mmCIF file of C-alpha atoms and ligand atoms in Angstrom:
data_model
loop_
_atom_site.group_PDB
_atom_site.id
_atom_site.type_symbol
_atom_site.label_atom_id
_atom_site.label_comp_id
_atom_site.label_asym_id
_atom_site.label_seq_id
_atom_site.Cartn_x
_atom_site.Cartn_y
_atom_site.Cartn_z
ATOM 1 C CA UNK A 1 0.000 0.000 0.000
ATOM 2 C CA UNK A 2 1.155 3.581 -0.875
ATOM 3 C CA UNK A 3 0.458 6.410 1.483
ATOM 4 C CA UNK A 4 0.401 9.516 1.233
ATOM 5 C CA UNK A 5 -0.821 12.098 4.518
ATOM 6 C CA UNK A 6 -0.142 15.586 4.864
ATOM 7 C CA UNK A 7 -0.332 16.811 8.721
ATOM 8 C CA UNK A 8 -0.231 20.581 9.362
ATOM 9 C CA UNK A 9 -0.906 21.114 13.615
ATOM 10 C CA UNK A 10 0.206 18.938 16.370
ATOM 11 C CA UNK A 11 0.202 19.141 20.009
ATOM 12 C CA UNK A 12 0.026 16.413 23.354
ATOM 13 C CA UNK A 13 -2.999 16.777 25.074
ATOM 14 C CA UNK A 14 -5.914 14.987 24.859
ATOM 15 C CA UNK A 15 -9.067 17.182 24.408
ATOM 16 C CA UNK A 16 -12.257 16.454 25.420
ATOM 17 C CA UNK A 17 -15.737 18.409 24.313
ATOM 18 C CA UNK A 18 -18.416 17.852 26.848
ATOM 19 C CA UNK A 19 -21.978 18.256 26.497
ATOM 20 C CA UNK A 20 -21.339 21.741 29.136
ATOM 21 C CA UNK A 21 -19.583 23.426 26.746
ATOM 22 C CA UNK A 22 -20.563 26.836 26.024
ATOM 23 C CA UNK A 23 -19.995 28.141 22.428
ATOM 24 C CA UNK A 24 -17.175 29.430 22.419
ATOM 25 C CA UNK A 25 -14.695 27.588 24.841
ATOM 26 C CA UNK A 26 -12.793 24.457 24.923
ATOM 27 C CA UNK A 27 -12.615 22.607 28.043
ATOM 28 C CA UNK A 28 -9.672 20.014 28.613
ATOM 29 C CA UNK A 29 -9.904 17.671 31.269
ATOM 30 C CA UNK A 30 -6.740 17.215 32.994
ATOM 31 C CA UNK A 31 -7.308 13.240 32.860
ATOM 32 C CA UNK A 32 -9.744 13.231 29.740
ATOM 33 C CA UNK A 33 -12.939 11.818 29.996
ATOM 34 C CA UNK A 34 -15.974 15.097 30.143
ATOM 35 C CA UNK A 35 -16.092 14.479 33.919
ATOM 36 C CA UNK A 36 -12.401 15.938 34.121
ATOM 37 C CA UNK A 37 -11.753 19.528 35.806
ATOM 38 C CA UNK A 38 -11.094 21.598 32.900
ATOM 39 C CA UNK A 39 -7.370 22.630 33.273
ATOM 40 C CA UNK A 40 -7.178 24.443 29.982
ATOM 41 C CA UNK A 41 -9.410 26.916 28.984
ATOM 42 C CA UNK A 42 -9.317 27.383 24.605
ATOM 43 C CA UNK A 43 -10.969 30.041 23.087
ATOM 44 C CA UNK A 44 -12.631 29.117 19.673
ATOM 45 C CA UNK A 45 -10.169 31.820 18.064
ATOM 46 C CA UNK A 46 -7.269 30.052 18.401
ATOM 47 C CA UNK A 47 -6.412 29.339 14.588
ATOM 48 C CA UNK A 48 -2.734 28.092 14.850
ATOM 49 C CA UNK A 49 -0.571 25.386 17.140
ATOM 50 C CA UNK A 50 2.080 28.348 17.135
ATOM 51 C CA UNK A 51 -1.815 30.676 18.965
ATOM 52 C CA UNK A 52 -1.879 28.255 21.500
ATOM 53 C CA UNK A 53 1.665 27.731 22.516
ATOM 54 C CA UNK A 54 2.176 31.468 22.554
ATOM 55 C CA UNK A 55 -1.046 32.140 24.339
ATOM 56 C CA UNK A 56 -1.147 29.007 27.249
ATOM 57 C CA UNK A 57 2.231 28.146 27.219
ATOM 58 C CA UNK A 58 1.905 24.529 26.117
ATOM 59 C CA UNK A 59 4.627 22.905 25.100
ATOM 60 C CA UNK A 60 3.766 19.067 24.380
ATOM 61 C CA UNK A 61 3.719 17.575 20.927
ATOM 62 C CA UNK A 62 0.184 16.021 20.738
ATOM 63 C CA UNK A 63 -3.268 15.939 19.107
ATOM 64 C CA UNK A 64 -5.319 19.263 19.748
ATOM 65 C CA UNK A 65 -8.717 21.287 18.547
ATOM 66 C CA UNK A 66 -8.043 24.366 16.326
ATOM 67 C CA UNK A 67 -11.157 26.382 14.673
ATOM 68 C CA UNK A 68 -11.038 27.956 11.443
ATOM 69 C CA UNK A 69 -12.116 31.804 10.429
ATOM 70 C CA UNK A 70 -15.725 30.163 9.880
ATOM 71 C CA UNK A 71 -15.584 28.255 13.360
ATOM 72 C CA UNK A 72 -15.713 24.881 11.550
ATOM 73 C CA UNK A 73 -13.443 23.117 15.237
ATOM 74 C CA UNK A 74 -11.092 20.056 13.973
ATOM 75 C CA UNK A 75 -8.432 18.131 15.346
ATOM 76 C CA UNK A 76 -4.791 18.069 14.178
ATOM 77 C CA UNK A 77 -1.095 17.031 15.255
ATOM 78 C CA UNK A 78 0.823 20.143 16.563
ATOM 79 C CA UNK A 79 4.513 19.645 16.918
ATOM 80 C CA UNK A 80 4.755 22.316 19.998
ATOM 81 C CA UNK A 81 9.365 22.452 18.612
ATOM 82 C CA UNK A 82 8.374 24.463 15.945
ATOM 83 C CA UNK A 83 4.440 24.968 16.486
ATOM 84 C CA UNK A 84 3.837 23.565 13.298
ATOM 85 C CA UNK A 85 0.309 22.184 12.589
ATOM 86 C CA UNK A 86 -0.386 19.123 10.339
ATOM 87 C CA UNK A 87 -2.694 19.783 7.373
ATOM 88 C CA UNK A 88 -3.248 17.935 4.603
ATOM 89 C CA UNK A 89 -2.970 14.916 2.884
ATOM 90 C CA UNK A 90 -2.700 13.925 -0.789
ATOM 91 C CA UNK A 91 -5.444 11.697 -2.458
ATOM 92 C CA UNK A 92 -4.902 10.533 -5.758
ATOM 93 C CA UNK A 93 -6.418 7.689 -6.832
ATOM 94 C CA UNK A 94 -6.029 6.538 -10.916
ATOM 95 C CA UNK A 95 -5.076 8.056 -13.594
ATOM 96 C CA UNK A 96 -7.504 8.800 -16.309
ATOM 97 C CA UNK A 97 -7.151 11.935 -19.286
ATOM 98 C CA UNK A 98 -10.417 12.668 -18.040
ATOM 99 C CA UNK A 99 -9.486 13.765 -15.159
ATOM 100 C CA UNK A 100 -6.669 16.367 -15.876
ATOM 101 C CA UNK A 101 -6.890 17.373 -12.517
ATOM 102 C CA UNK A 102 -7.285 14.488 -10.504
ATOM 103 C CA UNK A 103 -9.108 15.078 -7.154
ATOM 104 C CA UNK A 104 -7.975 18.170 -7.198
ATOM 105 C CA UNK A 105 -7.273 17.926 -3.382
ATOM 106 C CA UNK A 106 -4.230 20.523 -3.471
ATOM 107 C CA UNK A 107 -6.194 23.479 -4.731
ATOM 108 C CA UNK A 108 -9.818 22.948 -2.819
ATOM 109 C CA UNK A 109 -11.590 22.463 0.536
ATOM 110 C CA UNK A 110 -12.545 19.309 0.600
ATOM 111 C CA UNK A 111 -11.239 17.276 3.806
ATOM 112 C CA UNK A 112 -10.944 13.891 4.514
ATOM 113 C CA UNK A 113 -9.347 11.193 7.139
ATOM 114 C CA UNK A 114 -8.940 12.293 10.794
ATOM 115 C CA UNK A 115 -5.125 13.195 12.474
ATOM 116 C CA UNK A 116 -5.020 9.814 14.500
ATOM 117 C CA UNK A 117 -5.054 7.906 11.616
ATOM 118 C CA UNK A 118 -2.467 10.339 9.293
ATOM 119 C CA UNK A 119 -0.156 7.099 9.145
ATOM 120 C CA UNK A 120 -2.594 4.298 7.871
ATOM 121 C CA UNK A 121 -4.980 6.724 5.719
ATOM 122 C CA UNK A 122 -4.827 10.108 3.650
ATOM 123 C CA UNK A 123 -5.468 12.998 5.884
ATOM 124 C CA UNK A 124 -6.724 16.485 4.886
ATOM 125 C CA UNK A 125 -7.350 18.849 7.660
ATOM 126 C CA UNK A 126 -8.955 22.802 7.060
ATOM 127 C CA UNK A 127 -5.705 24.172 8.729
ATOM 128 C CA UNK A 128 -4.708 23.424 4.860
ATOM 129 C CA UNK A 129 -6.325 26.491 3.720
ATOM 130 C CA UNK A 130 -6.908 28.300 6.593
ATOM 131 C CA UNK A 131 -3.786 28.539 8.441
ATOM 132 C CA UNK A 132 -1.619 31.620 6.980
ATOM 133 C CA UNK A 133 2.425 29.924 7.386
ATOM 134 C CA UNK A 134 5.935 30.841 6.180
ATOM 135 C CA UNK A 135 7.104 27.894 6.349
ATOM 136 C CA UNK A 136 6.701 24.001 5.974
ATOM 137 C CA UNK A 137 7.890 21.185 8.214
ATOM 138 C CA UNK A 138 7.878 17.630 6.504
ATOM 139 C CA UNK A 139 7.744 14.095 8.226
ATOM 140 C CA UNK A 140 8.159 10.501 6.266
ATOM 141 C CA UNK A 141 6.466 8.513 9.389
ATOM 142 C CA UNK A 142 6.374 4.760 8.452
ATOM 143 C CA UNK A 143 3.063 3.338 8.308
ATOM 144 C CA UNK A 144 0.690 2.545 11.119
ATOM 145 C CA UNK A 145 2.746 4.198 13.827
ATOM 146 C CA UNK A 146 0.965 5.726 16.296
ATOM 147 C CA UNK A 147 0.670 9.783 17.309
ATOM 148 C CA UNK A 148 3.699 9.506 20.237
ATOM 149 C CA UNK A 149 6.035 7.342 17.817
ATOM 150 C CA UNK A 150 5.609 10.132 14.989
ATOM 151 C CA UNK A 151 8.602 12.081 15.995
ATOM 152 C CA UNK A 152 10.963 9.741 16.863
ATOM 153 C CA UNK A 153 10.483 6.910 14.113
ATOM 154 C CA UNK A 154 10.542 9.186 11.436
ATOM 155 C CA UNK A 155 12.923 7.953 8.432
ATOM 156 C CA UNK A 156 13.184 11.588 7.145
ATOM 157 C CA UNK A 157 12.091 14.928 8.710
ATOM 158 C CA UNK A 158 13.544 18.789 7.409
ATOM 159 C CA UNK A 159 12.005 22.174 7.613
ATOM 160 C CA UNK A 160 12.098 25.346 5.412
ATOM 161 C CA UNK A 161 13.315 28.767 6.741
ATOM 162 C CA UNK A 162 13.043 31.288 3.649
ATOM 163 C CA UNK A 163 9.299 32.044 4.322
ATOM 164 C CA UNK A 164 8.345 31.251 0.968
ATOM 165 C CA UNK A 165 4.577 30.854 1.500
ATOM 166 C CA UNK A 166 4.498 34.579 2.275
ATOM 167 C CA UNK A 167 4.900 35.406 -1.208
ATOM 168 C CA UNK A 168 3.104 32.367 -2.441
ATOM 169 C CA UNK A 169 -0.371 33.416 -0.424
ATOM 170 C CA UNK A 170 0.660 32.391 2.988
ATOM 171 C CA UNK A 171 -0.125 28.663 2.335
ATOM 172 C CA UNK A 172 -0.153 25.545 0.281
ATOM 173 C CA UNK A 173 -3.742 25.790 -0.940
ATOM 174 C CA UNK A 174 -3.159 29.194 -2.348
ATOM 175 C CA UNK A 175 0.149 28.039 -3.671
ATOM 176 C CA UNK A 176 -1.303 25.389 -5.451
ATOM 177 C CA UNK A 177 -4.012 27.578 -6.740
ATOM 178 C CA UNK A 178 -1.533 29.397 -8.011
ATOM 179 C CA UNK A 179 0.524 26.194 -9.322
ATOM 180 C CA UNK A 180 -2.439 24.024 -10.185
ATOM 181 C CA UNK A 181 -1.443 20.383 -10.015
ATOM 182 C CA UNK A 182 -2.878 19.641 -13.155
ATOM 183 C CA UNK A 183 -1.773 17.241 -16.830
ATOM 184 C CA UNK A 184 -0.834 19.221 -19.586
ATOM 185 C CA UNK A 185 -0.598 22.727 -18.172
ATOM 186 C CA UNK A 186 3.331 22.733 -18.590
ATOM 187 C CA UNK A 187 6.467 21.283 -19.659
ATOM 188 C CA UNK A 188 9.461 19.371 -17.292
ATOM 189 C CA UNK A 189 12.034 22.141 -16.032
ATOM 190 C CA UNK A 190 10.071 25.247 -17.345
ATOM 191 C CA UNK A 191 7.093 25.811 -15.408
ATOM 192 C CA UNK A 192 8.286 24.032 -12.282
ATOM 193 C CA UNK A 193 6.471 25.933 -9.234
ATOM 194 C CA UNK A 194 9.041 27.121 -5.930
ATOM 195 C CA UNK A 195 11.863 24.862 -5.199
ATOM 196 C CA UNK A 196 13.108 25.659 -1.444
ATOM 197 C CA UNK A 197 15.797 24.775 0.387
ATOM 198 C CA UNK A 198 15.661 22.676 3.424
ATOM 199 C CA UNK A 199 17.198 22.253 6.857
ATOM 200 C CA UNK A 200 17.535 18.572 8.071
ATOM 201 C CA UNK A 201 16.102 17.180 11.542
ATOM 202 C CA UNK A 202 16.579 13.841 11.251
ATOM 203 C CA UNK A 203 18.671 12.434 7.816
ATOM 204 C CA UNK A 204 20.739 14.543 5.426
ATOM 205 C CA UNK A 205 21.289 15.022 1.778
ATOM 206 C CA UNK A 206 23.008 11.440 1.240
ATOM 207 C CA UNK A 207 20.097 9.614 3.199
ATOM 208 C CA UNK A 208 17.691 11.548 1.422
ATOM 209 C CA UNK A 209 19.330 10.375 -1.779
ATOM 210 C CA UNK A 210 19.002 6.687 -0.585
ATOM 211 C CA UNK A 211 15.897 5.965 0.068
ATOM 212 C CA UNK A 212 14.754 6.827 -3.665
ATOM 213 C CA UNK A 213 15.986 4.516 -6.336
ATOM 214 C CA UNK A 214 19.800 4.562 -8.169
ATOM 215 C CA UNK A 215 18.668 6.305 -11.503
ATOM 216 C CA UNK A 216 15.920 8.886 -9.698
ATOM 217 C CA UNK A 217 19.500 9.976 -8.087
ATOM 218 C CA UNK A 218 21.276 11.048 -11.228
ATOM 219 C CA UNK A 219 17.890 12.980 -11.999
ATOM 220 C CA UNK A 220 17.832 15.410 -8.694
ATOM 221 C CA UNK A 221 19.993 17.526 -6.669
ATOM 222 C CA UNK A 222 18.713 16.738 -2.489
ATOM 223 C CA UNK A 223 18.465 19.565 0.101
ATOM 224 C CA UNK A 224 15.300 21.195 -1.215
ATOM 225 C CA UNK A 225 11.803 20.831 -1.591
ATOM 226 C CA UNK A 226 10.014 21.434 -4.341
ATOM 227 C CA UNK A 227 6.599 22.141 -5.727
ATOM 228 C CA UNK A 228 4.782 21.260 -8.309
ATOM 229 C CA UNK A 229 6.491 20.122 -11.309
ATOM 230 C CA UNK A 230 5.951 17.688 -14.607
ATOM 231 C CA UNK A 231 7.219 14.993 -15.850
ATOM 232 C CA UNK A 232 8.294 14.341 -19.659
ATOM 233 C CA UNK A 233 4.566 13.374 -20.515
ATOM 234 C CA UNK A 234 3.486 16.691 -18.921
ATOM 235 C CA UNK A 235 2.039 14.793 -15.802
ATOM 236 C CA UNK A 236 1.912 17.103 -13.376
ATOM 237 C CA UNK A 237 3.243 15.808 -9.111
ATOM 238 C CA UNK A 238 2.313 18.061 -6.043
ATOM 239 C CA UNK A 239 5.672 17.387 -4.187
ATOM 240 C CA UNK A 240 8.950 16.178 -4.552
ATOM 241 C CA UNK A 241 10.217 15.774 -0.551
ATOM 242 C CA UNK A 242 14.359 16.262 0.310
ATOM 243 C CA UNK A 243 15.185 16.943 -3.916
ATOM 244 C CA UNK A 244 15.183 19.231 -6.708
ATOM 245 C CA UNK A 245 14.710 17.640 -10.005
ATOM 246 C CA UNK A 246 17.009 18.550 -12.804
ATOM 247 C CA UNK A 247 15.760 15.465 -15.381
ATOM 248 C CA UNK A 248 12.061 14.793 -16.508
ATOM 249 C CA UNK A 249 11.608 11.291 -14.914
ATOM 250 C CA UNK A 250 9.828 13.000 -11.902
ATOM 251 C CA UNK A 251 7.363 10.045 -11.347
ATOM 252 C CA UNK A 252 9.745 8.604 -9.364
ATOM 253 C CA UNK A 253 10.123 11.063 -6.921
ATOM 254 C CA UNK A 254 7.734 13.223 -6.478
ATOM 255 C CA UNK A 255 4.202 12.678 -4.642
ATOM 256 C CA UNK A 256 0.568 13.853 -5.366
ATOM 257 C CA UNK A 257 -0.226 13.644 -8.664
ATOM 258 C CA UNK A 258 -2.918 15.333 -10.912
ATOM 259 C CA UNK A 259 -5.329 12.883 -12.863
ATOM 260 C CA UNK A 260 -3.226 11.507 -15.663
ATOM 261 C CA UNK A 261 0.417 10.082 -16.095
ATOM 262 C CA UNK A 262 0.549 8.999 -19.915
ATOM 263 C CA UNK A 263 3.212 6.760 -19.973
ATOM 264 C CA UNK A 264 2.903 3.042 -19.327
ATOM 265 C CA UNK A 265 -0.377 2.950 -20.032
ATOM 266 C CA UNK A 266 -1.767 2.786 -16.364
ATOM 267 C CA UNK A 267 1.709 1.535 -14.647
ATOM 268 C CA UNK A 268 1.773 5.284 -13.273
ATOM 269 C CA UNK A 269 -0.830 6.520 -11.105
ATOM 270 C CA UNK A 270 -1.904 7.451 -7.546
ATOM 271 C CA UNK A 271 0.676 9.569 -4.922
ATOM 272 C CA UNK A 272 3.250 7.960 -5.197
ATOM 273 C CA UNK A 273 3.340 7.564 -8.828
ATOM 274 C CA UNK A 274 5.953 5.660 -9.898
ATOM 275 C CA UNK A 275 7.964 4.605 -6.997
ATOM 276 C CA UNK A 276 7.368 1.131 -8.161
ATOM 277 C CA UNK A 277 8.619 1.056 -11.318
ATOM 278 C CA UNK A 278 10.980 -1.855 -11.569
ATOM 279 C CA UNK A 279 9.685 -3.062 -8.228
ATOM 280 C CA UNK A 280 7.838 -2.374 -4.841
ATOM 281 C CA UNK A 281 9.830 -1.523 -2.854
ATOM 282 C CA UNK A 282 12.888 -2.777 -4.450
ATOM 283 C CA UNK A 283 15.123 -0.191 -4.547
ATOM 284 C CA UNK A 284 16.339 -0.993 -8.120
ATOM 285 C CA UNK A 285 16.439 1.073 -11.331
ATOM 286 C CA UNK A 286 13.968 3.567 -10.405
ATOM 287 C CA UNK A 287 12.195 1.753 -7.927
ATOM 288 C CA UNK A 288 12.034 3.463 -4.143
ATOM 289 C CA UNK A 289 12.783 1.940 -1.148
ATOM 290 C CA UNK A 290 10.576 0.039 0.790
ATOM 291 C CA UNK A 291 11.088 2.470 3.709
ATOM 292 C CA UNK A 292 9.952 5.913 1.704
ATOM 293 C CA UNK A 293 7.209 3.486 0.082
ATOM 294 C CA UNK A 294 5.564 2.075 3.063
ATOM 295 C CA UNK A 295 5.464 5.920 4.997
ATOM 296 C CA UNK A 296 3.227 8.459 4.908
ATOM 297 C CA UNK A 297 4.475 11.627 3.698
ATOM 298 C CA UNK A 298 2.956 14.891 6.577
ATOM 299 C CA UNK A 299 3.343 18.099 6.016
ATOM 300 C CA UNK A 300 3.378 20.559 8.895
ATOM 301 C CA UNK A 301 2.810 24.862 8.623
ATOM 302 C CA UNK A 302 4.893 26.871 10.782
HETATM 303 C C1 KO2 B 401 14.162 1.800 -18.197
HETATM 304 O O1 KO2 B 401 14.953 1.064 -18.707
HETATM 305 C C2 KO2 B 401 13.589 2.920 -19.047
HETATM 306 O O2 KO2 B 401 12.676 3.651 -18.220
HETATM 307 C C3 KO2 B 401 12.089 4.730 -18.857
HETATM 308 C C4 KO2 B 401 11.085 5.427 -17.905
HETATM 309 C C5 KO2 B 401 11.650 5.788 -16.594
HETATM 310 O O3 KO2 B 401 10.845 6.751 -15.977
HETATM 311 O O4 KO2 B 401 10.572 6.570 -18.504
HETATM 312 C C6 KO2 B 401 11.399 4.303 -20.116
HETATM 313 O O5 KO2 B 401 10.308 3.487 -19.812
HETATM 314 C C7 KO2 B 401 12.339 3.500 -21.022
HETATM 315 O O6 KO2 B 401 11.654 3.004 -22.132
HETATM 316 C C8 KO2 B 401 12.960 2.362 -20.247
HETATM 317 O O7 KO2 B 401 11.990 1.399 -19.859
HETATM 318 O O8 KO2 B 401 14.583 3.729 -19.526
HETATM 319 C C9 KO2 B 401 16.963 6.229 -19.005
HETATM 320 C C10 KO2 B 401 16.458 5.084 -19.434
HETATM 321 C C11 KO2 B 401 15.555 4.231 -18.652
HETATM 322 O O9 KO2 B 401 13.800 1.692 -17.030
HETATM 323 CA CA1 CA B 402 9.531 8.334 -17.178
#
């Protein structure tokens, strides 16, 4: 099974909404369970991880509620280091040149999955488009760990520092709007969307090389992330985590496609394209590793 999860929020305690809530406030129980004294008082308005750090100096890695402009309340990861939130998760299912644009899940609203699950399912919070960032924190979490392991079993983890999403609308779904994740809207290595560089939490440029196959590694330079590029059959990929491409053989690298990858006739679809290629997981020709394979790809705002 491929996987694919984007996570933008993430924090350690466990909330609980009891039937005593009043609109507007957040009760958590010190031990959970609704009959818990509330210890932790969150107003609805708290929009970001980074908002409720700041405001009740929390500092635990962990599941929490966030609301968005509109009030819609959801549940994400925040990673209290950085107060980065999970968000989103790719979906891409097929591949069909019907469906230039896939699911379109970069560059719309619709949500899906829930945070707890980010590592066995795709996961789409709204803190996708209604969190404004700078920045981007990514985590390849194998699959089926669980919310404490996140952090530490991580294969690959990096963050960016340039504050690109300022000038890119302040966050992926506006990025993407801008850089629509679509077939046939652009050639390989002209209309590739941002390409950032990245600073390394756990792994490095050589590891990040590894765990994608031997001839993907002639094709990209690591230490960046970059967005939205295509592929020599103007198939258009979301992602590419840790590299830079500099050939056209993208498929293997990068994640989140739109709705069609011409070449071999079906071989090619879904988020992780073609990381199978002359394998699963075999780490051959330009087959991935069973490691980046078998992990779900979350993507944090900071
Ligand atoms: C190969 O040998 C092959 O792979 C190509 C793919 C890789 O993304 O486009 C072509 O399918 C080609 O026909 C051939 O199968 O070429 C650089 C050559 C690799 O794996
Ligand atoms: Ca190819």
């Amino acid at each position: 099974m491929l996987h694919w999860a984007i996570l933008m929020m993430s924090m350690l305690l466990e909330p609980c909404l009891c039937d005593s809530i009043k609109l507007g406030t957040l009760y958590i129980g010190q031990d959970g369970g609704c009959d818990a004294k509330p210890v932790y008082k969150f107003p609805y308005t708290a929009r970001s991880c980074k908002e409720i750090r700041d405001k009740y100096a929390i500092h635990d890695d962990g599941l929490y509620y966030l609301t968005t402009e509109s009030g819609v309340l959801y549940q994400t990861f925040c990673d209290m280091t950085t107060a980065g939130a999970l968000d989103a998760g790719g979906h891409q299912q097929g591949d069909s040149p019907d469906r230039p644009e896939g699911d379109g899940t970069w560059s719309n609203r619709v949500i899906f999955g829930s945070a707890e699950a980010a590592t066995s399912d795709d996961y789409k919070n709204p803190g996708y488009y209604d969190i404004t960032a700078q920045d981007v924190s990514v985590w390849h979490v194998p699959n089926n760990a669980q919310t404490e392991e996140w952090a530490n079993f991580s294969i690959l983890r990096y963050h960016t520092e340039t504050s690109f999403l300022t000038s890119e609308g302040g966050n992926l779904y506006h990025l993407f709007t801008r850089y629509p994740v679509t077939y046939g809207t652009g050639a390989c290595n002209i209309n590739t969307g941002p390409a950032v560089p990245i600073v390394y939490d756990v792994g490095n440029e050589e590891s990040t090389l590894q765990l994608y196959g031997p001839n993907p590694r002639g094709e990209v330079t690591p230490g960046f992330i970059t967005f939205r590029v295509f592929n020599y059959e103007k198939a258009a990929m979301a992602i590419c985590s840790g590299v830079k491409p500099t050939g056209c053989n993208t498929e293997h690298v990068c994640v989140g496609g739109g709705g069609h990858f011409p070449e071999g006739g079906g071989r090619q679809c879904g988020d992780f394209t073609s990381f199978d290629w002359n394998g699963y997981g075999a780490n051959n020709g330009w087959s991935a590793t069973r490691e980046i394979t078998e992990s779900a790809i979350m993507l944090f705002y900071r």
